[in-house]
PDB file of C-alpha atoms and ligand atoms in Angstrom:
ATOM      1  CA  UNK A   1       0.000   0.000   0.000  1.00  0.00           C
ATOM      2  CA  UNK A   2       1.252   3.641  -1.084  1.00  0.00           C
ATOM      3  CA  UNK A   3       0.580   6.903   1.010  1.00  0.00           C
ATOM      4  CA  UNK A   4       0.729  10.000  -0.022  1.00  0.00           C
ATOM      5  CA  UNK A   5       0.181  13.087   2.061  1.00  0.00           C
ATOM      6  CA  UNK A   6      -0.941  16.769   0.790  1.00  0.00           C
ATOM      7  CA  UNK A   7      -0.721  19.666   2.733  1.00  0.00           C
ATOM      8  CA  UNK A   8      -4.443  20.237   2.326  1.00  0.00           C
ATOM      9  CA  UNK A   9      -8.041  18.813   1.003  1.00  0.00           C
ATOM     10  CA  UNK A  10      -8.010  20.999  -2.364  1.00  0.00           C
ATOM     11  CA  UNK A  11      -4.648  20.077  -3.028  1.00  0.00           C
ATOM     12  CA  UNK A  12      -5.301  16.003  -2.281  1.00  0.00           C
ATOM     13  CA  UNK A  13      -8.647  16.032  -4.094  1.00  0.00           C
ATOM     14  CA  UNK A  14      -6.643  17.692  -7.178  1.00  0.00           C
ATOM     15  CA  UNK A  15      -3.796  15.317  -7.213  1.00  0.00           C
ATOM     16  CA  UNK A  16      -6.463  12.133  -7.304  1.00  0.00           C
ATOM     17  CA  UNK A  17      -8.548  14.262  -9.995  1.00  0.00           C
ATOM     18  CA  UNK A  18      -4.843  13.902 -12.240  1.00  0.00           C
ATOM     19  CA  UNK A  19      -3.948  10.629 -11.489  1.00  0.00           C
ATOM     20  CA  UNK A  20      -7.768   9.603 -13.044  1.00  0.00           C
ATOM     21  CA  UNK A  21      -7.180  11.908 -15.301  1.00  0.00           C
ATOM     22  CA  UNK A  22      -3.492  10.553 -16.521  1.00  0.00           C
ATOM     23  CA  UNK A  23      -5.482   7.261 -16.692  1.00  0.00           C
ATOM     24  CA  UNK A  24      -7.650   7.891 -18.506  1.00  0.00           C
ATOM     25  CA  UNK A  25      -6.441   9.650 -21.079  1.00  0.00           C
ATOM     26  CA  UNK A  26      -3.655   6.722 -21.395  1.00  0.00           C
ATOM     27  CA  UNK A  27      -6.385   4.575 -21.983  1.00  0.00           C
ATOM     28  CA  UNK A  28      -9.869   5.888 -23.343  1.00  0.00           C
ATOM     29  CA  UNK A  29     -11.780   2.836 -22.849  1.00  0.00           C
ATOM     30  CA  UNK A  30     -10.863   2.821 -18.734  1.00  0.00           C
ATOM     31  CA  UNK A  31     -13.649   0.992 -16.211  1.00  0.00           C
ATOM     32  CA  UNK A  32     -13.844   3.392 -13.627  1.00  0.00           C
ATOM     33  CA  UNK A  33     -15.120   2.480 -10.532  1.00  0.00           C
ATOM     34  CA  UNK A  34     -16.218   5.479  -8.356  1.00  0.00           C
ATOM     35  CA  UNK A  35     -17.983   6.368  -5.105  1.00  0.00           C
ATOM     36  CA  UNK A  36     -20.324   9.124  -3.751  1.00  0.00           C
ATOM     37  CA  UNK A  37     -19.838  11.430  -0.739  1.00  0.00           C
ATOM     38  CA  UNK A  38     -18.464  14.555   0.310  1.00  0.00           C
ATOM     39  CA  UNK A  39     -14.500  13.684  -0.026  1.00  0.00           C
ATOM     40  CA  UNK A  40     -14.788  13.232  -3.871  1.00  0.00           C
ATOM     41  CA  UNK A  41     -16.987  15.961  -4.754  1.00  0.00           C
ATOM     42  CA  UNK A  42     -13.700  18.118  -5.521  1.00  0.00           C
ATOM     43  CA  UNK A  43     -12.150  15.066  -7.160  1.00  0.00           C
ATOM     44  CA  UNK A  44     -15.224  15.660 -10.159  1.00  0.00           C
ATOM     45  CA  UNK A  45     -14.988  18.996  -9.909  1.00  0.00           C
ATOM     46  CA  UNK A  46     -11.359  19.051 -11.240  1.00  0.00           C
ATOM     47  CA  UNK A  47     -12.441  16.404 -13.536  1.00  0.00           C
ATOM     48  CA  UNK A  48     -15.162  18.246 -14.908  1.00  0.00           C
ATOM     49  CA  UNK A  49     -12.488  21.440 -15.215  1.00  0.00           C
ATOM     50  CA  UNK A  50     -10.197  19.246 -17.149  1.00  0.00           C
ATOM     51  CA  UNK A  51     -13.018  18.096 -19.521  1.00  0.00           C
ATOM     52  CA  UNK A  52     -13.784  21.487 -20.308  1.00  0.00           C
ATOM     53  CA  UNK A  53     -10.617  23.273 -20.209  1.00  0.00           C
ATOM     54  CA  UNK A  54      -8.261  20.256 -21.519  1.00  0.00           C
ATOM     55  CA  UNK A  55     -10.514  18.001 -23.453  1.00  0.00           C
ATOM     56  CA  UNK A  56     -10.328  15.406 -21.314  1.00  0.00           C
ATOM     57  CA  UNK A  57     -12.204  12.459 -22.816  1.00  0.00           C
ATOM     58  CA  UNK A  58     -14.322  10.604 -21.653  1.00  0.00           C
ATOM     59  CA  UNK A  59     -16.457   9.203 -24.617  1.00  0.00           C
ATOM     60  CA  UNK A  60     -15.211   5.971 -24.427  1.00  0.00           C
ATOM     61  CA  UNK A  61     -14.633   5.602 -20.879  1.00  0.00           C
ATOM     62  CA  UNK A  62     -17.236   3.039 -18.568  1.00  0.00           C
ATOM     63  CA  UNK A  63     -18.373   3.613 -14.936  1.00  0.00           C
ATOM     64  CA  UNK A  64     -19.218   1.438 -12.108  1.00  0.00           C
ATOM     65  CA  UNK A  65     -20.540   2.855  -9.377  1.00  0.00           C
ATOM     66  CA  UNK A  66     -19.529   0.975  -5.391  1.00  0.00           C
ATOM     67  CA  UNK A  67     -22.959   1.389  -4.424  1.00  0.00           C
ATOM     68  CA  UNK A  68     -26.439   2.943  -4.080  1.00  0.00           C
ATOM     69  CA  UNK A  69     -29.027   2.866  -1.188  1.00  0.00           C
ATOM     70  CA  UNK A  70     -31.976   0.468  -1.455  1.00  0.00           C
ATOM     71  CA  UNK A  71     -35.951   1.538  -2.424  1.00  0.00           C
ATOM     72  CA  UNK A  72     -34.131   5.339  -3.779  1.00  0.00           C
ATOM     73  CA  UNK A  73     -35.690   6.237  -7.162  1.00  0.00           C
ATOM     74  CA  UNK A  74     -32.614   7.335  -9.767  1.00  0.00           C
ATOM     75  CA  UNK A  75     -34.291  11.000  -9.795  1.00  0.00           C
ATOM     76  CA  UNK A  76     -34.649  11.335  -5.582  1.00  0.00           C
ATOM     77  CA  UNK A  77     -31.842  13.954  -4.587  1.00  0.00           C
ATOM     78  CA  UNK A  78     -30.012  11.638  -2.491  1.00  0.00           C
ATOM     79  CA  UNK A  79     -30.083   8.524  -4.331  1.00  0.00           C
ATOM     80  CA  UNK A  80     -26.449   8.046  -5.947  1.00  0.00           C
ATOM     81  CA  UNK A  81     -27.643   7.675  -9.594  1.00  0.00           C
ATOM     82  CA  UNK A  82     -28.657  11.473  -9.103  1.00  0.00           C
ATOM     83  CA  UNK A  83     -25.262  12.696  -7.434  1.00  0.00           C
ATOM     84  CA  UNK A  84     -23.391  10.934 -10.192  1.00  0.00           C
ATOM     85  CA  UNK A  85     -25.421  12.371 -12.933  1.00  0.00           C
ATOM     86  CA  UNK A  86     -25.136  16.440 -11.328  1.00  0.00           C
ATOM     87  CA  UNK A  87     -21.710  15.838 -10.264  1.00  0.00           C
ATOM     88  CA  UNK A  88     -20.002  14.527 -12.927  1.00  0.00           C
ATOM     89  CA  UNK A  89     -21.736  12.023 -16.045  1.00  0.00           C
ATOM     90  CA  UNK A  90     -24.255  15.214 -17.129  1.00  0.00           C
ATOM     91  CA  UNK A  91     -21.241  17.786 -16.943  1.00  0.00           C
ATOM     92  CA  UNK A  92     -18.737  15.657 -19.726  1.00  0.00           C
ATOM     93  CA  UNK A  93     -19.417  13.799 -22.221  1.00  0.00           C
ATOM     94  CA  UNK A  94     -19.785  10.176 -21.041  1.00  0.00           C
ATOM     95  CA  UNK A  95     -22.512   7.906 -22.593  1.00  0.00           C
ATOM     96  CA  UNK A  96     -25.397   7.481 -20.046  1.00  0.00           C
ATOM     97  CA  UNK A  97     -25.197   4.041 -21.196  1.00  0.00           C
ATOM     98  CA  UNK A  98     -21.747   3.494 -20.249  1.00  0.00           C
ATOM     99  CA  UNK A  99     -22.606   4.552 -16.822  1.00  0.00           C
ATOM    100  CA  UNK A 100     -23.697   2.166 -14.115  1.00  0.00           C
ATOM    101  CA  UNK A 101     -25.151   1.694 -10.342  1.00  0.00           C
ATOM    102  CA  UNK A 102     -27.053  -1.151  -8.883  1.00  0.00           C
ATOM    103  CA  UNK A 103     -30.453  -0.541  -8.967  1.00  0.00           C
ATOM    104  CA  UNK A 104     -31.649   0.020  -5.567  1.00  0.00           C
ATOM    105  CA  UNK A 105     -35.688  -0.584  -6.626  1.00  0.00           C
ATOM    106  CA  UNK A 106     -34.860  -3.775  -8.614  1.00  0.00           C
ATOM    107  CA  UNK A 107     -37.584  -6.387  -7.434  1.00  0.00           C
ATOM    108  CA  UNK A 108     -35.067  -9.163  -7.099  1.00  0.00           C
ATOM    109  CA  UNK A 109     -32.595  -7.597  -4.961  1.00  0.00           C
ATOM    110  CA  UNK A 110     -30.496 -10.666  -4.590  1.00  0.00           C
ATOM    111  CA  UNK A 111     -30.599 -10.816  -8.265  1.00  0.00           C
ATOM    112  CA  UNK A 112     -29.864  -7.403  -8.789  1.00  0.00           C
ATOM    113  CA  UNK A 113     -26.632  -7.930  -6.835  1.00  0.00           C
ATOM    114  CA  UNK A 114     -25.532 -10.959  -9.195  1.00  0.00           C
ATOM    115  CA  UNK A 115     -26.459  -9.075 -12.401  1.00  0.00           C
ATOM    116  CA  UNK A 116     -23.907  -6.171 -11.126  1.00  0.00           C
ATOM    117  CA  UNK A 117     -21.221  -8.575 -10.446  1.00  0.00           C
ATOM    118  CA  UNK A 118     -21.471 -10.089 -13.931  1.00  0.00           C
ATOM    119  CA  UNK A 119     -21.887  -6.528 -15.889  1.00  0.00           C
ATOM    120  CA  UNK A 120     -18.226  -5.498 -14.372  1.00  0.00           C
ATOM    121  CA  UNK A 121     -17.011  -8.998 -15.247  1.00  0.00           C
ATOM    122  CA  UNK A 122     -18.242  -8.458 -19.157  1.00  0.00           C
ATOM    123  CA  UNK A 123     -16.876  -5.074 -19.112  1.00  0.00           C
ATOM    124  CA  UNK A 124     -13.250  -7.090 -18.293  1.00  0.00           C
ATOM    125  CA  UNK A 125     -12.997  -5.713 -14.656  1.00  0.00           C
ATOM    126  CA  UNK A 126     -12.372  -2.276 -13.026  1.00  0.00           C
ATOM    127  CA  UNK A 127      -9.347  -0.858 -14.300  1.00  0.00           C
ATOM    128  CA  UNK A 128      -9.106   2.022 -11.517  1.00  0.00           C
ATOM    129  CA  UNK A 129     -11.178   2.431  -8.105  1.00  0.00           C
ATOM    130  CA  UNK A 130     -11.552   5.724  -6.452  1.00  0.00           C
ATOM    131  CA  UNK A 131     -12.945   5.316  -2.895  1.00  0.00           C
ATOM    132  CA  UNK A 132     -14.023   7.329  -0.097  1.00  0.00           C
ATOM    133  CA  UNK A 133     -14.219   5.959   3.916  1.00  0.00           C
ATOM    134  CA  UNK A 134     -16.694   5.833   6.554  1.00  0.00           C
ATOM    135  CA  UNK A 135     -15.659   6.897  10.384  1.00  0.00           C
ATOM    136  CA  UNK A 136     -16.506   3.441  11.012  1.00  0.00           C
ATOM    137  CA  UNK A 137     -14.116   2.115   8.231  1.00  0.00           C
ATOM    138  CA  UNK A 138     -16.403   0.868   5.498  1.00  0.00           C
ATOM    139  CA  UNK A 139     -15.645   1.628   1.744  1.00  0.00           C
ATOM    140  CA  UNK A 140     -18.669   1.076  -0.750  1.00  0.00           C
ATOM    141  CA  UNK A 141     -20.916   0.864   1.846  1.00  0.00           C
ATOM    142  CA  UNK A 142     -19.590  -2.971   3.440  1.00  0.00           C
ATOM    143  CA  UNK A 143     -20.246  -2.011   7.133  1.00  0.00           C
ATOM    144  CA  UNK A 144     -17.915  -3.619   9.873  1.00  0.00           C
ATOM    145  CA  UNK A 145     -18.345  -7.151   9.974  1.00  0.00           C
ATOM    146  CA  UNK A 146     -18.492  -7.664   6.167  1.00  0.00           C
ATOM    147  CA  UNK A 147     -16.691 -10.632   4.830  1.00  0.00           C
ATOM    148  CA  UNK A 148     -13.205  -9.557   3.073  1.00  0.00           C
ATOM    149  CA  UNK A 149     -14.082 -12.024   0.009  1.00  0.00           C
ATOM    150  CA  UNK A 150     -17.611 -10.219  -0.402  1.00  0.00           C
ATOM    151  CA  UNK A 151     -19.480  -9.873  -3.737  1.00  0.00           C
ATOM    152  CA  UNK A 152     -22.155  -7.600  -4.685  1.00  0.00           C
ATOM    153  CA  UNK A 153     -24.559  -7.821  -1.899  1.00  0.00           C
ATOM    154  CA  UNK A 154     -27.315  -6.450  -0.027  1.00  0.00           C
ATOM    155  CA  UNK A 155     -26.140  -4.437   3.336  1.00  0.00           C
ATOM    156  CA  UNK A 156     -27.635  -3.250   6.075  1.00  0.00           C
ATOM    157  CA  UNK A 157     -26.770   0.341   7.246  1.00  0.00           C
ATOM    158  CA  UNK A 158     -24.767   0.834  10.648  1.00  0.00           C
ATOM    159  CA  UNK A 159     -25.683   3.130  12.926  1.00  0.00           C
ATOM    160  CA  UNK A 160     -22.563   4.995  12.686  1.00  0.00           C
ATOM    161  CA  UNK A 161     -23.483   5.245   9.075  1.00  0.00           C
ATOM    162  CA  UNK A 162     -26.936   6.556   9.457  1.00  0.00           C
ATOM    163  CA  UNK A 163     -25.922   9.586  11.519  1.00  0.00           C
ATOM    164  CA  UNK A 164     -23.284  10.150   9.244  1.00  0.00           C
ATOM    165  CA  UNK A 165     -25.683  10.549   6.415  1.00  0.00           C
ATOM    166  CA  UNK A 166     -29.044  11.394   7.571  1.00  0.00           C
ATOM    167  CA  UNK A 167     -27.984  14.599   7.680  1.00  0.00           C
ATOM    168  CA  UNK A 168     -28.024  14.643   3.858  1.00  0.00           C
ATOM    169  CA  UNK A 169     -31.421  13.793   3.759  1.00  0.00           C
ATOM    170  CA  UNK A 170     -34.612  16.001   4.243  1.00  0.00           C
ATOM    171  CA  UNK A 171     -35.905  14.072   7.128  1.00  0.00           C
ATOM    172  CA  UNK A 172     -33.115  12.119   8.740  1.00  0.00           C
ATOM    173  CA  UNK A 173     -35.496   9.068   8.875  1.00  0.00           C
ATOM    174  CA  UNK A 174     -35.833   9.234   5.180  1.00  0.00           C
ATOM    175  CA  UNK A 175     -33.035   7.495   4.728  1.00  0.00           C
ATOM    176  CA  UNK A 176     -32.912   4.076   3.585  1.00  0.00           C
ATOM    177  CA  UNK A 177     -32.067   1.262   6.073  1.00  0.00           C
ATOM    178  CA  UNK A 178     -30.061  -0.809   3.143  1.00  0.00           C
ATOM    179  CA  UNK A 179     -28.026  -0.088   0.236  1.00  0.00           C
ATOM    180  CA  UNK A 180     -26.641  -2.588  -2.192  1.00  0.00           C
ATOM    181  CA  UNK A 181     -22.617  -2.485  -2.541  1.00  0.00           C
ATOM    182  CA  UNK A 182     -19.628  -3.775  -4.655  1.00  0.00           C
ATOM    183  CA  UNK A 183     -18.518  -6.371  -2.023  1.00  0.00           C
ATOM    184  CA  UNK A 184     -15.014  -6.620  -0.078  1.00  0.00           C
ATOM    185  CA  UNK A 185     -13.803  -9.089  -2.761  1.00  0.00           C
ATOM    186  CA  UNK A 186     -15.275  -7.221  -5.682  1.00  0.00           C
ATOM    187  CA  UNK A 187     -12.979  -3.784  -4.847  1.00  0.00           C
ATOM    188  CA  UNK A 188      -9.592  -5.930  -4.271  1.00  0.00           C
ATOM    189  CA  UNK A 189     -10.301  -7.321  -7.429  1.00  0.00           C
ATOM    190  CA  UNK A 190     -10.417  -4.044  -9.061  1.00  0.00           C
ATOM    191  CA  UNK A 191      -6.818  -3.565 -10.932  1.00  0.00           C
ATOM    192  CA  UNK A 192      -5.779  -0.303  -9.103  1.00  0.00           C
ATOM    193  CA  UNK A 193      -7.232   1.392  -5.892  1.00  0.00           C
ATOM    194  CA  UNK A 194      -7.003   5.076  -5.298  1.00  0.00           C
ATOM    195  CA  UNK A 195      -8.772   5.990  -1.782  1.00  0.00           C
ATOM    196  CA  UNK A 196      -8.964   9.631  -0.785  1.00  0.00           C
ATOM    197  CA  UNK A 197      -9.751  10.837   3.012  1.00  0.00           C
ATOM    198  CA  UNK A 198      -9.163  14.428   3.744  1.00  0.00           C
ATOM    199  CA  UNK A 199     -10.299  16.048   7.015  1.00  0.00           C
ATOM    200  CA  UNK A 200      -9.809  15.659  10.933  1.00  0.00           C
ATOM    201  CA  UNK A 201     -12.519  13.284  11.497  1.00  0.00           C
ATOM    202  CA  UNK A 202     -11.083  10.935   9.577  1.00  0.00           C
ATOM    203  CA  UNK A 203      -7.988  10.795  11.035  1.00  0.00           C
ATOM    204  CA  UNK A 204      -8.644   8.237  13.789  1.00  0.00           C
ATOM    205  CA  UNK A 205     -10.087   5.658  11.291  1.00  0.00           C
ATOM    206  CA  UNK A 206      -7.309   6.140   8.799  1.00  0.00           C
ATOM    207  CA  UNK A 207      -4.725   5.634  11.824  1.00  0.00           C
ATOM    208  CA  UNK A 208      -6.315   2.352  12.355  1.00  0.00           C
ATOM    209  CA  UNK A 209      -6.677   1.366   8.924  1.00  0.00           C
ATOM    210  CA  UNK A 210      -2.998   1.859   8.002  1.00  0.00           C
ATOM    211  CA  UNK A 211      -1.771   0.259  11.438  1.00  0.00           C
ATOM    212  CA  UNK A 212      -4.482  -2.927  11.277  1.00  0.00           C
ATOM    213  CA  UNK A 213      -3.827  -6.245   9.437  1.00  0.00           C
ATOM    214  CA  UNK A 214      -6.834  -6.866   7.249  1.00  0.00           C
ATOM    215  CA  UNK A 215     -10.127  -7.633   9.680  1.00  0.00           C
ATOM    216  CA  UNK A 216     -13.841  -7.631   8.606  1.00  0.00           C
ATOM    217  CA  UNK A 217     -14.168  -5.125  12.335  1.00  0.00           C
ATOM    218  CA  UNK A 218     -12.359  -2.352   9.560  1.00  0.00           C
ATOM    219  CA  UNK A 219     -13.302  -3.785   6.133  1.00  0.00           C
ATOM    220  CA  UNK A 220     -10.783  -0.825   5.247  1.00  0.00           C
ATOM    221  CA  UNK A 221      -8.157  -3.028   5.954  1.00  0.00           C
ATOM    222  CA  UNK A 222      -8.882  -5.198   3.014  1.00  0.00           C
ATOM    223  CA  UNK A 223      -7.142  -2.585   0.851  1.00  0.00           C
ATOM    224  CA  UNK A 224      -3.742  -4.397   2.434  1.00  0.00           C
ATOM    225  CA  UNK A 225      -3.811  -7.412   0.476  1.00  0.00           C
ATOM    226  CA  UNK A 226      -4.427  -5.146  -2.908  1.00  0.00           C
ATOM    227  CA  UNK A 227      -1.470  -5.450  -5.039  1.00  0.00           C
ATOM    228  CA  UNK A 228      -2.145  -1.243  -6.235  1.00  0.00           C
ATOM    229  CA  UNK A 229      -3.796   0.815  -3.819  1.00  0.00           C
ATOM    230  CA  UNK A 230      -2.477   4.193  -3.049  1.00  0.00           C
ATOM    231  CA  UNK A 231      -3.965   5.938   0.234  1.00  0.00           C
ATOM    232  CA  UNK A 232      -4.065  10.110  -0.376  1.00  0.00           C
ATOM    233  CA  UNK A 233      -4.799  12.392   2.331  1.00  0.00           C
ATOM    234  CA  UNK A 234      -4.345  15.530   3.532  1.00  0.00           C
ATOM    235  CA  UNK A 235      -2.608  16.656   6.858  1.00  0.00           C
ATOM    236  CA  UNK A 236      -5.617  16.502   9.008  1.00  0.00           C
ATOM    237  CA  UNK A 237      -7.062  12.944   8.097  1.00  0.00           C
ATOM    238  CA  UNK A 238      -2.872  11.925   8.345  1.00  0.00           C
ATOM    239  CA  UNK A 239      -2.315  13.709  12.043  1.00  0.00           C
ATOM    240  CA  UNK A 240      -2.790  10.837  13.793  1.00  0.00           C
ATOM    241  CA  UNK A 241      -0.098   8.774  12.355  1.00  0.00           C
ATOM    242  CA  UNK A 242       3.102  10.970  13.385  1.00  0.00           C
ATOM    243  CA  UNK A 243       5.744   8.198  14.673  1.00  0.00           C
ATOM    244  CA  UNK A 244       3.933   5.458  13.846  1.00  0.00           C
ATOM    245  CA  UNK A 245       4.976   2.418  12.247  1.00  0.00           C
ATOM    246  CA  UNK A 246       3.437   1.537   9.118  1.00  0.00           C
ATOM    247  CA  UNK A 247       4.069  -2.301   7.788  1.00  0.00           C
ATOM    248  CA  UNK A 248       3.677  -2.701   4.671  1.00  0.00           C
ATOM    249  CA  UNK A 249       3.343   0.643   3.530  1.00  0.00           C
ATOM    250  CA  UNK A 250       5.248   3.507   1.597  1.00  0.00           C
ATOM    251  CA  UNK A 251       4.674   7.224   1.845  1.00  0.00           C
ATOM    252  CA  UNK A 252       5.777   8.015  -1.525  1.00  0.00           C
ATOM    253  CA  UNK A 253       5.420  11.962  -0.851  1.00  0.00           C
ATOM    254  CA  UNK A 254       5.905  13.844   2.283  1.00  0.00           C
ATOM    255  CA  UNK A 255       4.687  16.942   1.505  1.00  0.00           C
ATOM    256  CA  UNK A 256       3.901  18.359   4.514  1.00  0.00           C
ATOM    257  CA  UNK A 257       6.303  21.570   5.161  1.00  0.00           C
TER     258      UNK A 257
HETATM  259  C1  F6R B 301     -20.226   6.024  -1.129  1.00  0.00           C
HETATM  260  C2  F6R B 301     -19.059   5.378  -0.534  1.00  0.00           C
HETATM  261  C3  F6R B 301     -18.753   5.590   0.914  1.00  0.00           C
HETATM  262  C4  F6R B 301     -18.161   6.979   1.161  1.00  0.00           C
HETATM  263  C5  F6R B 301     -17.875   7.180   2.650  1.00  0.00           C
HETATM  264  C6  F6R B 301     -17.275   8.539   2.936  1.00  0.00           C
HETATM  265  O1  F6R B 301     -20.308   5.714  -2.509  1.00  0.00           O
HETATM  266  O2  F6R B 301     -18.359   4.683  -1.206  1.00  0.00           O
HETATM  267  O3  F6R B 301     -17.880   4.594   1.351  1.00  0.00           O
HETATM  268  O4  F6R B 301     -16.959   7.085   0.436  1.00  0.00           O
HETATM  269  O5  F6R B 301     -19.080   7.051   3.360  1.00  0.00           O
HETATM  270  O6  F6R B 301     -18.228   9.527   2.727  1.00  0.00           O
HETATM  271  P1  F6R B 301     -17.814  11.071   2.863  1.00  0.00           P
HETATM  272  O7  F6R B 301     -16.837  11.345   1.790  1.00  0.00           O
HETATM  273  O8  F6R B 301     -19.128  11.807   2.640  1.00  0.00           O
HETATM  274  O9  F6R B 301     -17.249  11.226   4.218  1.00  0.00           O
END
């Protein structure tokens, strides 16, 4: 696992938004894999810059999406089909078709999961994940406890989870109780991981992440047996890890002053 460190959020969420970027334009037809949430809002924002301002491509490009909650219709504010669409798939010019997230009103949910897992397969894997990270140290939206060879699946919400993003929602108990969520197994398949965390509250979770060999209690952790993940945060989300040791893990770039 690779760490890099940026003396601030703008500055982290830029550096991801380039290394997608470099990607991408190295190879048009890229399967992205992406995530929701506050930490890579920036990280489309600079992509969405570099469409307009650079030509970035990204016509040819695919998307996979790690997850989306459960009973959400694609056009309800929070559901992640809509975020995607504002955020980044309406603002270049991706193919709507070439963009995908379970669907979280499928009848069969079970079979909804499945159907995911064999659309990435067909589309010959993800090339490049971005992730974000809960406090509680899920990524997609596999709570603690979630095995680390998990597929597709069906999760129920933690706690920790729901207050973290009830607050997004109109009525905090609009939110769903389930989501549907590349599993554990299905992001360390993925050929490269990039996962972003900026900010102070993160700090304590990315401190045990980085000092925890892989458990299911931080499914976080399964990012240690990846072969290509690289861990970028900023100074606040890194503060707790000052004179620790890290096994099994390189911090490429110091660039804290
Ligand atoms: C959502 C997802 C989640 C978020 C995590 C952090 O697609 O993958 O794992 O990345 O909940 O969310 P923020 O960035 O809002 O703190």
């Amino acid at each position: 696992m690779n760490l890099i460190i940026h003396p601030d959020a703008a500055t982290a969420a830029n550096a991801v938004a380039a290394m997608m970027a470099q990607a991408l334009a190295a190879q048009p037809r890229l399967v992205l894999g992406l995530a929701t949430g506050g930490t890579v809002e920036p990280v489309y924002a600079r992509l969405v810059e570099r469409h307009r301002q650079h030509n970035l491509d990204f016509s040819r490009c695919r998307t996979f999406n790690l997850d989306e909650y459960v009973g959400l219709p694609a056009q309800h504010r929070n559901s992640y089909r809509h975020f995607m669409n504002e955020r980044l798939f309406l603002q270049v010019n991706l193919e709507l078709a070439n963009t995908h997230l379970p669907d979280g009103l499928a009848p069969d949910l079970s079979a909804e999961c499945v159907r995911y897992e064999r659309q990435i397969t067909a589309a010959g894997g993800i090339d490049l994940q971005l992730l974000g990270i809960g406090q509680n140290g899920h990524i997609g939206f596999n709570e603690p406890g979630a095995e680390l060879d998990s597929r597709t699946h069906v999760q129920t919400l933690s706690a920790t989870t729901r207050a973290q993003n009830s607050r997004l929602f109109a009525a905090p108990d609009q939110m769903p109780a389930q989501a549907i969520t590349m599993g554990l197994g299905t992001i360390r398949d993925c050929r490269q991981c990039l996962l972003l965390a900026t900010g102070r509250e993160k700090a304590g979770i990315i401190r045990q992440t980085l000092t925890s060999a892989p458990t299911p209690a931080i499914p976080a952790t399964v990012l240690h047996e990846h072969p290509d993940c690289t861990v970028i945060l900023d100074t606040a989300a890194a503060s707790q890890l000052e004179g620790l040791q890290l096994p099994g893990v390189a911090l490429l770039t110091n660039l804290r002053k």
